[in-house]
Short mmCIF file of C-alpha atoms and ligand atoms in Angstrom, two decimals:
data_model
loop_
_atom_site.label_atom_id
_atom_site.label_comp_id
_atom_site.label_asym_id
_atom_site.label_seq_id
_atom_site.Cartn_x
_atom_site.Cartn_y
_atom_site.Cartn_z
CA UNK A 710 0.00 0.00 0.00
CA UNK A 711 1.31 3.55 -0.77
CA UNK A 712 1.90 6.18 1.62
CA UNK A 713 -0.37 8.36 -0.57
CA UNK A 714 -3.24 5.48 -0.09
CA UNK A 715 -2.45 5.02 3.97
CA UNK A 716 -2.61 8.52 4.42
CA UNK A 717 -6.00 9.05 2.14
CA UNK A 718 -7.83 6.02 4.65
CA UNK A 719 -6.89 7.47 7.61
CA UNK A 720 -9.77 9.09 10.46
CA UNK A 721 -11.72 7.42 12.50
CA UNK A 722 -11.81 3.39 11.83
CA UNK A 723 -14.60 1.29 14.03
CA UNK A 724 -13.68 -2.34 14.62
CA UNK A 725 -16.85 -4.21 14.96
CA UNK A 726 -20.22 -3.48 12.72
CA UNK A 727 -22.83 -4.57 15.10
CA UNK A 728 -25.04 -1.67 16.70
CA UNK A 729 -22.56 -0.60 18.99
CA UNK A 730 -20.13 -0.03 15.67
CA UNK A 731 -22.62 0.75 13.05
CA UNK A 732 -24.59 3.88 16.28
CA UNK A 733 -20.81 5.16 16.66
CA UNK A 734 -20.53 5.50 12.67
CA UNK A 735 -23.76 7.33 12.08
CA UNK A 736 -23.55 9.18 15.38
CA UNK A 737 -20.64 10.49 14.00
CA UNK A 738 -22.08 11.80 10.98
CA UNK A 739 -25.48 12.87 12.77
CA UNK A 740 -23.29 14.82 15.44
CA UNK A 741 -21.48 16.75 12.00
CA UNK A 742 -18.12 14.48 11.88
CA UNK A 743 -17.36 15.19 8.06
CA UNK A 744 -14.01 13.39 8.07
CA UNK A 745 -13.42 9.55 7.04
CA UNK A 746 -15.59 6.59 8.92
CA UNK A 747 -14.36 3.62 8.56
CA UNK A 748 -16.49 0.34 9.71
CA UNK A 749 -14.35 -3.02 9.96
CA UNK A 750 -16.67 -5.99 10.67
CA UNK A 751 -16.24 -10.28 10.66
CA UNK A 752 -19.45 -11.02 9.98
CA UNK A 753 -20.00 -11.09 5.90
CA UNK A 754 -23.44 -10.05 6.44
CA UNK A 755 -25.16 -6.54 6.23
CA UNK A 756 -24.89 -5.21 9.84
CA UNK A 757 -27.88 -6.51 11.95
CA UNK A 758 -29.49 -6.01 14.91
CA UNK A 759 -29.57 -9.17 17.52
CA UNK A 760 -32.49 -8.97 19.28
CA UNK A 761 -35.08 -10.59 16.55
CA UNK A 762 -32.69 -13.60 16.60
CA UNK A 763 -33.78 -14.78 19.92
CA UNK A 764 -37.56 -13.69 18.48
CA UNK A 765 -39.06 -13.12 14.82
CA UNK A 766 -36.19 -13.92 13.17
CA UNK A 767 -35.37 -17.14 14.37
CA UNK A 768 -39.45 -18.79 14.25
CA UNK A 769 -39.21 -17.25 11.32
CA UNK A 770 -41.11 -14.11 10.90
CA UNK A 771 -38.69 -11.76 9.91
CA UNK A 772 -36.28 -13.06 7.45
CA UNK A 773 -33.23 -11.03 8.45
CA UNK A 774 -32.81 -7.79 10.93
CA UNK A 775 -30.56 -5.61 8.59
CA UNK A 776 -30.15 -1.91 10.39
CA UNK A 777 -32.12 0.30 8.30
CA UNK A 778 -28.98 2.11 7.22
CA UNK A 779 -27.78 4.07 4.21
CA UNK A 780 -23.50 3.23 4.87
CA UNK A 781 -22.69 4.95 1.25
CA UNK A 782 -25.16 8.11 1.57
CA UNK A 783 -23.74 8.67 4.68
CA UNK A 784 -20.65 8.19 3.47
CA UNK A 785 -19.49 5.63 5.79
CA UNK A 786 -16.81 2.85 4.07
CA UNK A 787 -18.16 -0.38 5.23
CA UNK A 788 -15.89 -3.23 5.07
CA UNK A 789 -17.60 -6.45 5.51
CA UNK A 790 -15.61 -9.96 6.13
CA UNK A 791 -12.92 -8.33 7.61
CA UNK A 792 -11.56 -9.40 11.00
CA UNK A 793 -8.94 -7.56 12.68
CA UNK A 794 -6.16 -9.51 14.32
CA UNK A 795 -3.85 -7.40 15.84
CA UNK A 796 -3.43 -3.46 16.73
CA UNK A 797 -0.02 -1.75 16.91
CA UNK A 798 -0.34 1.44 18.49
CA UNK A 799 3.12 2.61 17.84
CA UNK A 800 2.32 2.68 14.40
CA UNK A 801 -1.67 3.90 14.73
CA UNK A 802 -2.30 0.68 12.43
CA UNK A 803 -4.67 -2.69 12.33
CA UNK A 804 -3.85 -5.96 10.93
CA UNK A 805 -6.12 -7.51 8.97
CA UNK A 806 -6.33 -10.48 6.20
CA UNK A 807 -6.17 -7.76 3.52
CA UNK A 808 -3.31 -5.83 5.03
CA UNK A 809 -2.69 -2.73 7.79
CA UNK A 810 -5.50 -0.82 8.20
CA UNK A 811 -4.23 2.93 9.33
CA UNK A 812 -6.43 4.76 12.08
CA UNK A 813 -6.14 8.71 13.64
CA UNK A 814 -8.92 7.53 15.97
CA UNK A 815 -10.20 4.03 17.10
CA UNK A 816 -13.19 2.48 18.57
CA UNK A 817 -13.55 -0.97 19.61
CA UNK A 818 -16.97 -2.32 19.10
CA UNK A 819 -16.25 -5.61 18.92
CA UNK A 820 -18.95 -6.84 20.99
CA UNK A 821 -19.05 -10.29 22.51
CA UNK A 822 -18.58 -14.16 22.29
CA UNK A 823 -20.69 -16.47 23.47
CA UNK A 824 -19.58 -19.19 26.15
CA UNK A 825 -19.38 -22.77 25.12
CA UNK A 826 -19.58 -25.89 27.17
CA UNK A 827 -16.14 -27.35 26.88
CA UNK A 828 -15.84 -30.50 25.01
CA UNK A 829 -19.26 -29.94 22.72
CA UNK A 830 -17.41 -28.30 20.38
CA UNK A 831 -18.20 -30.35 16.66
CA UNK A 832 -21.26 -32.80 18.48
CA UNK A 833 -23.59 -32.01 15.79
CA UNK A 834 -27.01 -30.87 16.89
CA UNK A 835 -25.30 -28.40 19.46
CA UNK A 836 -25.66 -24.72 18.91
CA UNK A 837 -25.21 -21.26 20.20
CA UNK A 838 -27.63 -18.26 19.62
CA UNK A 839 -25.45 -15.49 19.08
CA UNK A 840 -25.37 -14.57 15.27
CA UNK A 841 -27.47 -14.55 12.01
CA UNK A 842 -26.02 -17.75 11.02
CA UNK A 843 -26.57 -19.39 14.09
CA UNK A 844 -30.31 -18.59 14.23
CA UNK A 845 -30.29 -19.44 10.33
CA UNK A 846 -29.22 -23.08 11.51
CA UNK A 847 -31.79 -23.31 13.73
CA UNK A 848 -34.50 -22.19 11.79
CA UNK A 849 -35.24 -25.49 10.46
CA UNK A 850 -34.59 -27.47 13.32
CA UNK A 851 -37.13 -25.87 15.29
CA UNK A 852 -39.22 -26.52 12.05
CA UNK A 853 -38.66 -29.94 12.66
CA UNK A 854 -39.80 -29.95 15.97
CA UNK A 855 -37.25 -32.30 17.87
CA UNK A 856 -36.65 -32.83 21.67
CA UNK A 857 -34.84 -30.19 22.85
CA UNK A 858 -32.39 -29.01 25.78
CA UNK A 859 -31.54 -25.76 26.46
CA UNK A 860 -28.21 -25.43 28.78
CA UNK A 861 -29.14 -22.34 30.70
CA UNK A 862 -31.58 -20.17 32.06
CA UNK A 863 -30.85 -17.10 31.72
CA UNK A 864 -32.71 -14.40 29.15
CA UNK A 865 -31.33 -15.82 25.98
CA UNK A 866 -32.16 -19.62 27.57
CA UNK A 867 -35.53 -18.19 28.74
CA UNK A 868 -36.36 -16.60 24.89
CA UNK A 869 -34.86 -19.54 22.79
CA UNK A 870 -37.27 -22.04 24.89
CA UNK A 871 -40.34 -19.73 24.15
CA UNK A 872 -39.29 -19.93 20.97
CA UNK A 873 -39.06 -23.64 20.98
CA UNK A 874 -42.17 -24.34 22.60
CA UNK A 875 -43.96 -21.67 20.58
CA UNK A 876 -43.04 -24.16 17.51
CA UNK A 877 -44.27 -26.95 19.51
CA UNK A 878 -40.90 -28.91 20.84
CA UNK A 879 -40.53 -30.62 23.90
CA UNK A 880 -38.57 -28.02 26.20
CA UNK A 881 -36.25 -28.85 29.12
CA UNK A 882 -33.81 -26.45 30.45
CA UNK A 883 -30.86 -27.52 32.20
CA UNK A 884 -29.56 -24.30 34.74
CA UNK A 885 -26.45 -25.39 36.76
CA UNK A 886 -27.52 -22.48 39.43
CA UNK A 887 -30.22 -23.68 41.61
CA UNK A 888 -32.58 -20.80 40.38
CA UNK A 889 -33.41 -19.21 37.15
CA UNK A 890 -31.61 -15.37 36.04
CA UNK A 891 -29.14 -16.39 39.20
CA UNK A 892 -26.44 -14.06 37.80
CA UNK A 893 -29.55 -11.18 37.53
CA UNK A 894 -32.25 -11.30 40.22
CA UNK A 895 -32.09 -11.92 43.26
CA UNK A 896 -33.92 -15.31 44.24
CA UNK A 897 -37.38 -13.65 45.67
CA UNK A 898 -37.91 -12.43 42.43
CA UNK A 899 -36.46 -14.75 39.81
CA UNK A 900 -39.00 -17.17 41.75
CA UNK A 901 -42.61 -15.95 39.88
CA UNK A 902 -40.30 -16.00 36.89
CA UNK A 903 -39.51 -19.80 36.93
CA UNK A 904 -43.06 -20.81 37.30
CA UNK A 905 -43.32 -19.26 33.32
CA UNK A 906 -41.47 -22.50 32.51
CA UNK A 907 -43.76 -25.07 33.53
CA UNK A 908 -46.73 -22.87 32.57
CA UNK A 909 -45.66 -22.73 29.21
CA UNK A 910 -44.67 -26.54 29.15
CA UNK A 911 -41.52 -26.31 29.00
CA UNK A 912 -39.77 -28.61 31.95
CA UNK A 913 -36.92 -26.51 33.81
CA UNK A 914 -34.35 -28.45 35.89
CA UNK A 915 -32.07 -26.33 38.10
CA UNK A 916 -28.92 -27.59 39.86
CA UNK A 917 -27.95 -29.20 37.68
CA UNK A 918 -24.82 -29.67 35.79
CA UNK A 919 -23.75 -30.89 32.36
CA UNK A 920 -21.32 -33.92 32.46
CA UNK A 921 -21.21 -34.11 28.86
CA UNK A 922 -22.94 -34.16 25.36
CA UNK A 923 -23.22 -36.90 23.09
CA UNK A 924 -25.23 -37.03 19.70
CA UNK A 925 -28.61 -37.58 20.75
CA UNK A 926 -28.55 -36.67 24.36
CA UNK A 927 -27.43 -34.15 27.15
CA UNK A 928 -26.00 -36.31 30.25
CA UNK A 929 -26.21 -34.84 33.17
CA UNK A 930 -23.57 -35.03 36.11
CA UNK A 931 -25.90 -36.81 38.56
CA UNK A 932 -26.50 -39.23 36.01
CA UNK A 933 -29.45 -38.43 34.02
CA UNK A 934 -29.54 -38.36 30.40
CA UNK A 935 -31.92 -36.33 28.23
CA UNK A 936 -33.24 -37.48 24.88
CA UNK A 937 -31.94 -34.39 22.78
CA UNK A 938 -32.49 -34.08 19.07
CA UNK A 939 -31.40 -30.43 19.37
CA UNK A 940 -29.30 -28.49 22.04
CA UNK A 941 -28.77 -24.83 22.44
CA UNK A 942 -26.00 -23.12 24.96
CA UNK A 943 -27.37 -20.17 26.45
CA UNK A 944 -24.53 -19.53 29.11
CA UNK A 945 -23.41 -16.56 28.81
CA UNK A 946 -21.19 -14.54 26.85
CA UNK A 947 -17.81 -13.00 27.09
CA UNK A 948 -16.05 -9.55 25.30
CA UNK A 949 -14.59 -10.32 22.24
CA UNK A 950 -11.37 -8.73 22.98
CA UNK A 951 -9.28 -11.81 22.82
CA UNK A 952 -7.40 -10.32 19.84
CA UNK A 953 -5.78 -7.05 21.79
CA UNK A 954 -3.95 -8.62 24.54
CA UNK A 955 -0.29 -7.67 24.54
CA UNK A 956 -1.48 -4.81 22.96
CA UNK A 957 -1.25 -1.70 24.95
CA UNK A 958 -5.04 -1.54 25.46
CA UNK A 959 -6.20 -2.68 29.27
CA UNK A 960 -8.21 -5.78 29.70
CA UNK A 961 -10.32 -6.18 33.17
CA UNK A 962 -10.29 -9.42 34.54
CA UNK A 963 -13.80 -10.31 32.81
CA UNK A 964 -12.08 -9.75 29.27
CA UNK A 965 -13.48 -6.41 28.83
CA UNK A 966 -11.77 -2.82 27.57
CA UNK A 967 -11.85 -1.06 31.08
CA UNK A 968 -12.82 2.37 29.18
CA UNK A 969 -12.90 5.84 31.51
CA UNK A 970 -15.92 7.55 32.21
CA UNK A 971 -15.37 9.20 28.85
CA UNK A 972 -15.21 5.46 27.39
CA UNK A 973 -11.65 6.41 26.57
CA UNK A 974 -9.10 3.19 26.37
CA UNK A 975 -5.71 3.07 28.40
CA UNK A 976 -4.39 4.04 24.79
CA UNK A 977 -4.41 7.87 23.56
CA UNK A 978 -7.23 7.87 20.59
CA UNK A 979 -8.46 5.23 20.87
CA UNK A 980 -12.38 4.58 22.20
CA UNK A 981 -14.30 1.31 23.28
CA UNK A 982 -17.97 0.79 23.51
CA UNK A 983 -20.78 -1.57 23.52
CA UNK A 984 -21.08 -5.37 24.52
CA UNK A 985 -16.52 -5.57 25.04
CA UNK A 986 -16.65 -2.16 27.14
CA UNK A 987 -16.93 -1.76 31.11
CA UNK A 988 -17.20 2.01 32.02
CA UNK A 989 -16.53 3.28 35.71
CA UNK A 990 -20.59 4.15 36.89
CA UNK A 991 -20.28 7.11 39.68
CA UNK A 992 -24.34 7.08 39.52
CA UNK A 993 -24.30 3.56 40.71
CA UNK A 994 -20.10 3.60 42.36
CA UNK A 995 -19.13 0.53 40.26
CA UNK A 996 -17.51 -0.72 36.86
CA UNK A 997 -20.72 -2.02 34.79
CA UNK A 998 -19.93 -4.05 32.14
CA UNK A 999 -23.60 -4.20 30.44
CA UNK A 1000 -24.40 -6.59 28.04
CA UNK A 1001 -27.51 -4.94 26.55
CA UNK A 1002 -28.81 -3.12 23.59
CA UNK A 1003 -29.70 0.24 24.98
CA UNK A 1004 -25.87 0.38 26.09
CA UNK A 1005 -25.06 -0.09 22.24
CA UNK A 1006 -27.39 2.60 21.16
CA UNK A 1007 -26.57 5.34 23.84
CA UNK A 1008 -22.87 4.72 24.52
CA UNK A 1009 -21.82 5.61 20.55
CA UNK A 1010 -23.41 8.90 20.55
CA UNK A 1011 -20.76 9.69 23.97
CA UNK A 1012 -18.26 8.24 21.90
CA UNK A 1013 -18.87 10.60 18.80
CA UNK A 1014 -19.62 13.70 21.03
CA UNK A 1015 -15.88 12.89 22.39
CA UNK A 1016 -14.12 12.61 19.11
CA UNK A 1017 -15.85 15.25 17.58
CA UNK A 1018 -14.86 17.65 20.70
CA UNK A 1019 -11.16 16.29 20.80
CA UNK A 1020 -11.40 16.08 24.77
CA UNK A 1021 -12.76 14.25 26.84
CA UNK A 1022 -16.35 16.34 26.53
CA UNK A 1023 -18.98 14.05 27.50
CA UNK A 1024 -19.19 11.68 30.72
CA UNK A 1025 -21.00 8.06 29.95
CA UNK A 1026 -23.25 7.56 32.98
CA UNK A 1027 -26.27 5.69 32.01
CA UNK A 1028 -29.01 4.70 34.01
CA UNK A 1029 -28.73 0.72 32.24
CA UNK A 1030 -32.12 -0.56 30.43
CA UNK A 1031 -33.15 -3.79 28.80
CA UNK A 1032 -35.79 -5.84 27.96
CA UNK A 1033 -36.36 -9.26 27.02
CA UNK A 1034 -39.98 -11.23 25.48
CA UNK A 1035 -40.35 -14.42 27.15
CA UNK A 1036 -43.27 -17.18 27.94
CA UNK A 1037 -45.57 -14.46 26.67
CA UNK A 1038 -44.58 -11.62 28.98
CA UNK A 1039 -42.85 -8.20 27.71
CA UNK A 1040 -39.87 -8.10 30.72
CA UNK A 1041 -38.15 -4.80 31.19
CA UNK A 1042 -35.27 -3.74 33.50
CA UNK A 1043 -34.01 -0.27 34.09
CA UNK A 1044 -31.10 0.50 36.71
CA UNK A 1045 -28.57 -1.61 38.73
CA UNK A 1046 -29.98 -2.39 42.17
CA UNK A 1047 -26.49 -3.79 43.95
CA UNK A 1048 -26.91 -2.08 47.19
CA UNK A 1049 -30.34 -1.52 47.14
CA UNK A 1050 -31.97 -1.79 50.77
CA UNK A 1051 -35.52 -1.96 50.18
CA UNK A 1052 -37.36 -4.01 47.67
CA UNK A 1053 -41.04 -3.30 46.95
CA UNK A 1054 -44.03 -5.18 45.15
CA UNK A 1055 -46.06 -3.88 42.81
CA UNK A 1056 -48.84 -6.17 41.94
CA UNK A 1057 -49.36 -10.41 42.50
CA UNK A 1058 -46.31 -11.96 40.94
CA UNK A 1059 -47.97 -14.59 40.32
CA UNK A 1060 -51.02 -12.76 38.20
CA UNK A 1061 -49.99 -11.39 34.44
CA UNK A 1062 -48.37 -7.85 35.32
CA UNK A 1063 -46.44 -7.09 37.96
CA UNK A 1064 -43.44 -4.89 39.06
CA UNK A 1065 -40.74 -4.61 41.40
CA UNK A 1066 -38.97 -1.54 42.73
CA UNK A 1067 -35.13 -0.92 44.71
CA UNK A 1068 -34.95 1.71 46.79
CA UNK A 1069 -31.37 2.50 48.73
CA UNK A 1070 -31.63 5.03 51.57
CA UNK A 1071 -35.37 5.66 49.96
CA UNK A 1072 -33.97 6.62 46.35
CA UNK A 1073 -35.57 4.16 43.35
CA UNK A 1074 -31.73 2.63 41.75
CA UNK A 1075 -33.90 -0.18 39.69
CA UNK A 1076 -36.92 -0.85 38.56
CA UNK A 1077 -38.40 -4.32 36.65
CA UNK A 1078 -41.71 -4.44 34.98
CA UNK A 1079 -43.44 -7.41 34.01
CA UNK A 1080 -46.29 -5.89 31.50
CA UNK A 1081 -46.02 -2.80 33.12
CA UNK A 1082 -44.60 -0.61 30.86
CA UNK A 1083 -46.00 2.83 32.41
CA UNK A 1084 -43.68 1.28 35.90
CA UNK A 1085 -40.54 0.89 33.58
CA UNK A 1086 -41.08 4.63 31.49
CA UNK A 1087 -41.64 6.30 35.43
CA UNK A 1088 -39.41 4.24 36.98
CA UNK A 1089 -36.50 4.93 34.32
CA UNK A 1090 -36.91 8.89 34.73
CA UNK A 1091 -37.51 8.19 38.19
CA UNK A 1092 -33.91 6.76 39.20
CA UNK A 1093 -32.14 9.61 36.21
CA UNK A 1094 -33.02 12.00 38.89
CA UNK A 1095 -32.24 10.37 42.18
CA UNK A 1096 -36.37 10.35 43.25
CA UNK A 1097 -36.75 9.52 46.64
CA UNK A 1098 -40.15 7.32 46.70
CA UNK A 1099 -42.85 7.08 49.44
CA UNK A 1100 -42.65 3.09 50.30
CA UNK A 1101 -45.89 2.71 50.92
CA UNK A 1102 -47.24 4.72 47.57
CA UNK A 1103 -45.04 3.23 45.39
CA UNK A 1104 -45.78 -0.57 46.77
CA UNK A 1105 -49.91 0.54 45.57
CA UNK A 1106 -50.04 -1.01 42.32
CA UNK A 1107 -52.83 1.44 41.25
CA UNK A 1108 -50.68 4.72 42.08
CA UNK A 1109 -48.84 5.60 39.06
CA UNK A 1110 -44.78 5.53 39.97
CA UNK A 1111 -44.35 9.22 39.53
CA UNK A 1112 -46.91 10.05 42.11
CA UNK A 1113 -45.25 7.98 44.32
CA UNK A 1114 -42.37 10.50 45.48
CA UNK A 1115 -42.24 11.38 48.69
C1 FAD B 1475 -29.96 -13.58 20.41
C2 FAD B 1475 -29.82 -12.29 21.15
C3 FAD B 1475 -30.96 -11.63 21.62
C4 FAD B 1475 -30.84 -10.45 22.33
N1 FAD B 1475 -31.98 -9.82 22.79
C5 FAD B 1475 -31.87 -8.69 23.52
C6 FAD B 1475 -33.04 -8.05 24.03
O1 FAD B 1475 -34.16 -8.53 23.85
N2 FAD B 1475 -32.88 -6.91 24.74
C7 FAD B 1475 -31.65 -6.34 24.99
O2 FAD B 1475 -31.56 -5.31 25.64
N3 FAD B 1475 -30.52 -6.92 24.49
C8 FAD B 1475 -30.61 -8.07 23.77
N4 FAD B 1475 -29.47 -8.68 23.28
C9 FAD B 1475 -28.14 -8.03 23.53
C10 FAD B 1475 -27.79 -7.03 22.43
O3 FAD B 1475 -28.10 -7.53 21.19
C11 FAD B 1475 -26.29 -6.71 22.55
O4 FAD B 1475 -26.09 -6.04 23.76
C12 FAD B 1475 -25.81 -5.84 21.38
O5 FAD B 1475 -25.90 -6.56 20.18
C13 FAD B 1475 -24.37 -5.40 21.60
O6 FAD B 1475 -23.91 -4.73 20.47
P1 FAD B 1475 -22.34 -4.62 20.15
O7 FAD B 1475 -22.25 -3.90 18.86
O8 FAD B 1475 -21.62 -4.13 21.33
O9 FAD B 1475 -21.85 -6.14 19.96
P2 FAD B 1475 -22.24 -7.21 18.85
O10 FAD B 1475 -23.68 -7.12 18.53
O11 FAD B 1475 -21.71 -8.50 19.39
O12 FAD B 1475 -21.41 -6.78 17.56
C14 FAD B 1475 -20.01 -6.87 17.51
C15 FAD B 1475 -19.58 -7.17 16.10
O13 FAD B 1475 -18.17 -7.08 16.04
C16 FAD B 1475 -17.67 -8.12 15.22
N5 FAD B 1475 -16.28 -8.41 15.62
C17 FAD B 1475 -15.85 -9.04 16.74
N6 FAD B 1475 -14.50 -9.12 16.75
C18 FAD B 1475 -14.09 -8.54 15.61
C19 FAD B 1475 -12.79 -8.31 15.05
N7 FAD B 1475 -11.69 -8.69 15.69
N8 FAD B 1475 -12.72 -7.70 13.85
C20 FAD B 1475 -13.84 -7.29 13.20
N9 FAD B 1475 -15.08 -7.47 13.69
C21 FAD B 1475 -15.20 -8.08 14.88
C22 FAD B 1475 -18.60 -9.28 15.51
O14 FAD B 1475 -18.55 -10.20 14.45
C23 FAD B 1475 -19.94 -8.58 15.63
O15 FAD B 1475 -20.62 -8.53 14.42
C24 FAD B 1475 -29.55 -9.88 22.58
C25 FAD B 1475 -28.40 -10.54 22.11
C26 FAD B 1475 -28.53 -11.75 21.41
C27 FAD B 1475 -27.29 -12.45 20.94
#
């Protein structure tokens, strides 16, 4: 490559085109960057959003989840099938299959892998849920209506088996934890949640580990073995960040890019957000490392306003919000209640909407809704600005959230 050519590609190159990558690119160009975007992504695929995977797309409804996107009017140089394998900062330069890849400014959006049980690797019939082509596998198995196991009960566990049952296979999930969403909820309210399971059909075994999987069947380490025609691994996932150790960039002990408030990287220039960032929270006092859509959306527009300022301009201190569509129930989740001291019911968990509220020193930090989205939208703008609630208000189901302050 010429000098001329290296110096002509330079400005700001994006490693990762999921929806962390592809927000920071047009967040850029919304916020009036007019310089060069550059978007580096593995996948050969159009950049598309996950969620429908775990939904429409995978029984089936939607045929892909493309971002509604125009890359070349917005002049944004998309560069599909291309992984990047190393970073050399001394240089400002990528390595990729097609050669160095020069950069002014970086982001990492590389997002995140999902977690495999060791030794399943190649047993046909076992699959993750993590990209288009993995819900493009499983399409037509659920078509085909097998037996199946799901390893894990967490939300992407708890979606794939609605999923499942929805097109009519026998369901048993296999959670090592001794409760559903263990690594989420705590147990008083994960507990409504589990009953979903057997309401829906689906049979949900808990404490209970995987020994091994063979063609066929999911053994279990206290000797069971499950007829499985199909098996999906929903246990977690990790950041994809694999590829920058040794590189100058600092890795947290969960894999992620430890980014500053200003999602800034240990390195000068060079940004990290999305699914492989953790940012330092003062709202909540703690690293988050949140692996959730909203985080992909808002955290790129921080990014951009940062670039685009040349300093460190904007703070990243978002009050953390998710959803997920399980068992027939829309689930939301806004806030981070560690160190919450109060815990509040609104509604019968058992009945079909319900929420639950954190208070700490009488403050809402979190909020879940469970078909309540009025709660969640309250709740949300609620914790932004620190609303101390009136307990016993905000535990009346019939008093709307924001008239519960005190
Ligand atoms: C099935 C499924 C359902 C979900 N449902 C919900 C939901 O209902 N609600 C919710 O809030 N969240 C949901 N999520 C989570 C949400 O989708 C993620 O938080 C979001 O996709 C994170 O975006 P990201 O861009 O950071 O990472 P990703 O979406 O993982 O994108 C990262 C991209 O970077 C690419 N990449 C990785 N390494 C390299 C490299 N070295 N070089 C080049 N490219 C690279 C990857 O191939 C990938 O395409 C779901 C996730 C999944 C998998």
């Amino acid at each position: 490559m010429s000098e001329q050519t290296e110096q002509t590609l330079s400005g700001v190159v994006i490693v990762g085109a999921g929806m962390a990558g592809v927000q920071t690119a047009v967040a850029l160009r919304e916020q009036g960057f007019t310089g060069r975007v550059t978007l580096l992504g593995a996948e050969p695929h159009q950049p598309y959003d996950r969620p429908p995977l775990s939904k429409a797309v995978l029984l089936g409804k939607a045929e892909d989840s493309a971002f509604d996107v125009d890359f070349e009017g917005l002049g944004i140089e998309l560069r599909l099938g291309t992984e990047v394998t190393g970073l050399r900062a001394a240089d400002h330069e990528l390595d990729t299959e097609a050669g160095p890849v020069p950069y002014e400014v970086l982001v990492l959006a590389t997002g995140a892998r999902p977690l495999t049980l060791p030794g399943t690797g190649g047993v046909p019939g076992v699959h993750l849920l993590r990209t288009l082509d993995d819900a493009a596998r499983l399409r037509p198995v659920l078509a085909a209506a097998p037996a199946t196991v799901v390893v894990g009960a967490g939300w992407i566990g708890a979606e794939f088996a609605t999923a499942a049952r929805g097109a009519g296979c026998e369901v048993t999930v296999v959670e090592a934890a001794d409760r559903v969403l263990a690594g989420a909820l705590p147990a008083e309210v994960a507990a409504p949640m589990a009953r979903w399971y057997a309401q829906a059909g689906a049979e949900l075994i808990t404490g209970a580990r995987v020994a091994g999987i063979e063609e066929g069947r999911v053994l279990l380490a206290d000797g069971r073995a499950l007829p499985a025609g199909a098996v999906v691994v929903g246990i977690g996932a990790r950041p994809a960040t694999g590829w920058l150790a040794g590189t100058g960039v600092e890795l947290g002990p969960d894999g992620s890019v430890t980014a500053d408030a200003h999602l800034r990287t240990s390195l000068p220039g060079v940004y990290a957000v999305g699914d492989c960032a953790s940012f330092p929270s003062a709202r909540y006092g703690a690293r988050l490392l949140v692996h959730h859509w909203d985080n992909a959306l808002q955290g790129p527009r921080t990014v951009a306003a940062n670039i685009l300022a040349g300093q460190p301009a904007q703070a990243y201190d978002p009050v953390p919000y998710f959803w997920s569509e399980q068992f027939g129930r829309f689930v939301q989740y806004a806030g981070h209640h560690d160190g919450a001291d109060t815990l509040l019911w609104r509604g019968d968990p058992d009945g079909p909407a319900w929420s639950v509220c954190w208070l700490r020193e009488g403050a809402l930090v979190a909020v879940l809704a469970v078909g309540r989205p009025r709660d969640l939208a309250q709740g949300r703008k609620l914790i932004e600005t620190g609303a101390v609630l009136d307990p016993a208000r905000a535990g009346d189901p019939a008093v709307p959230l924001k008239s519960a302050t005190a």
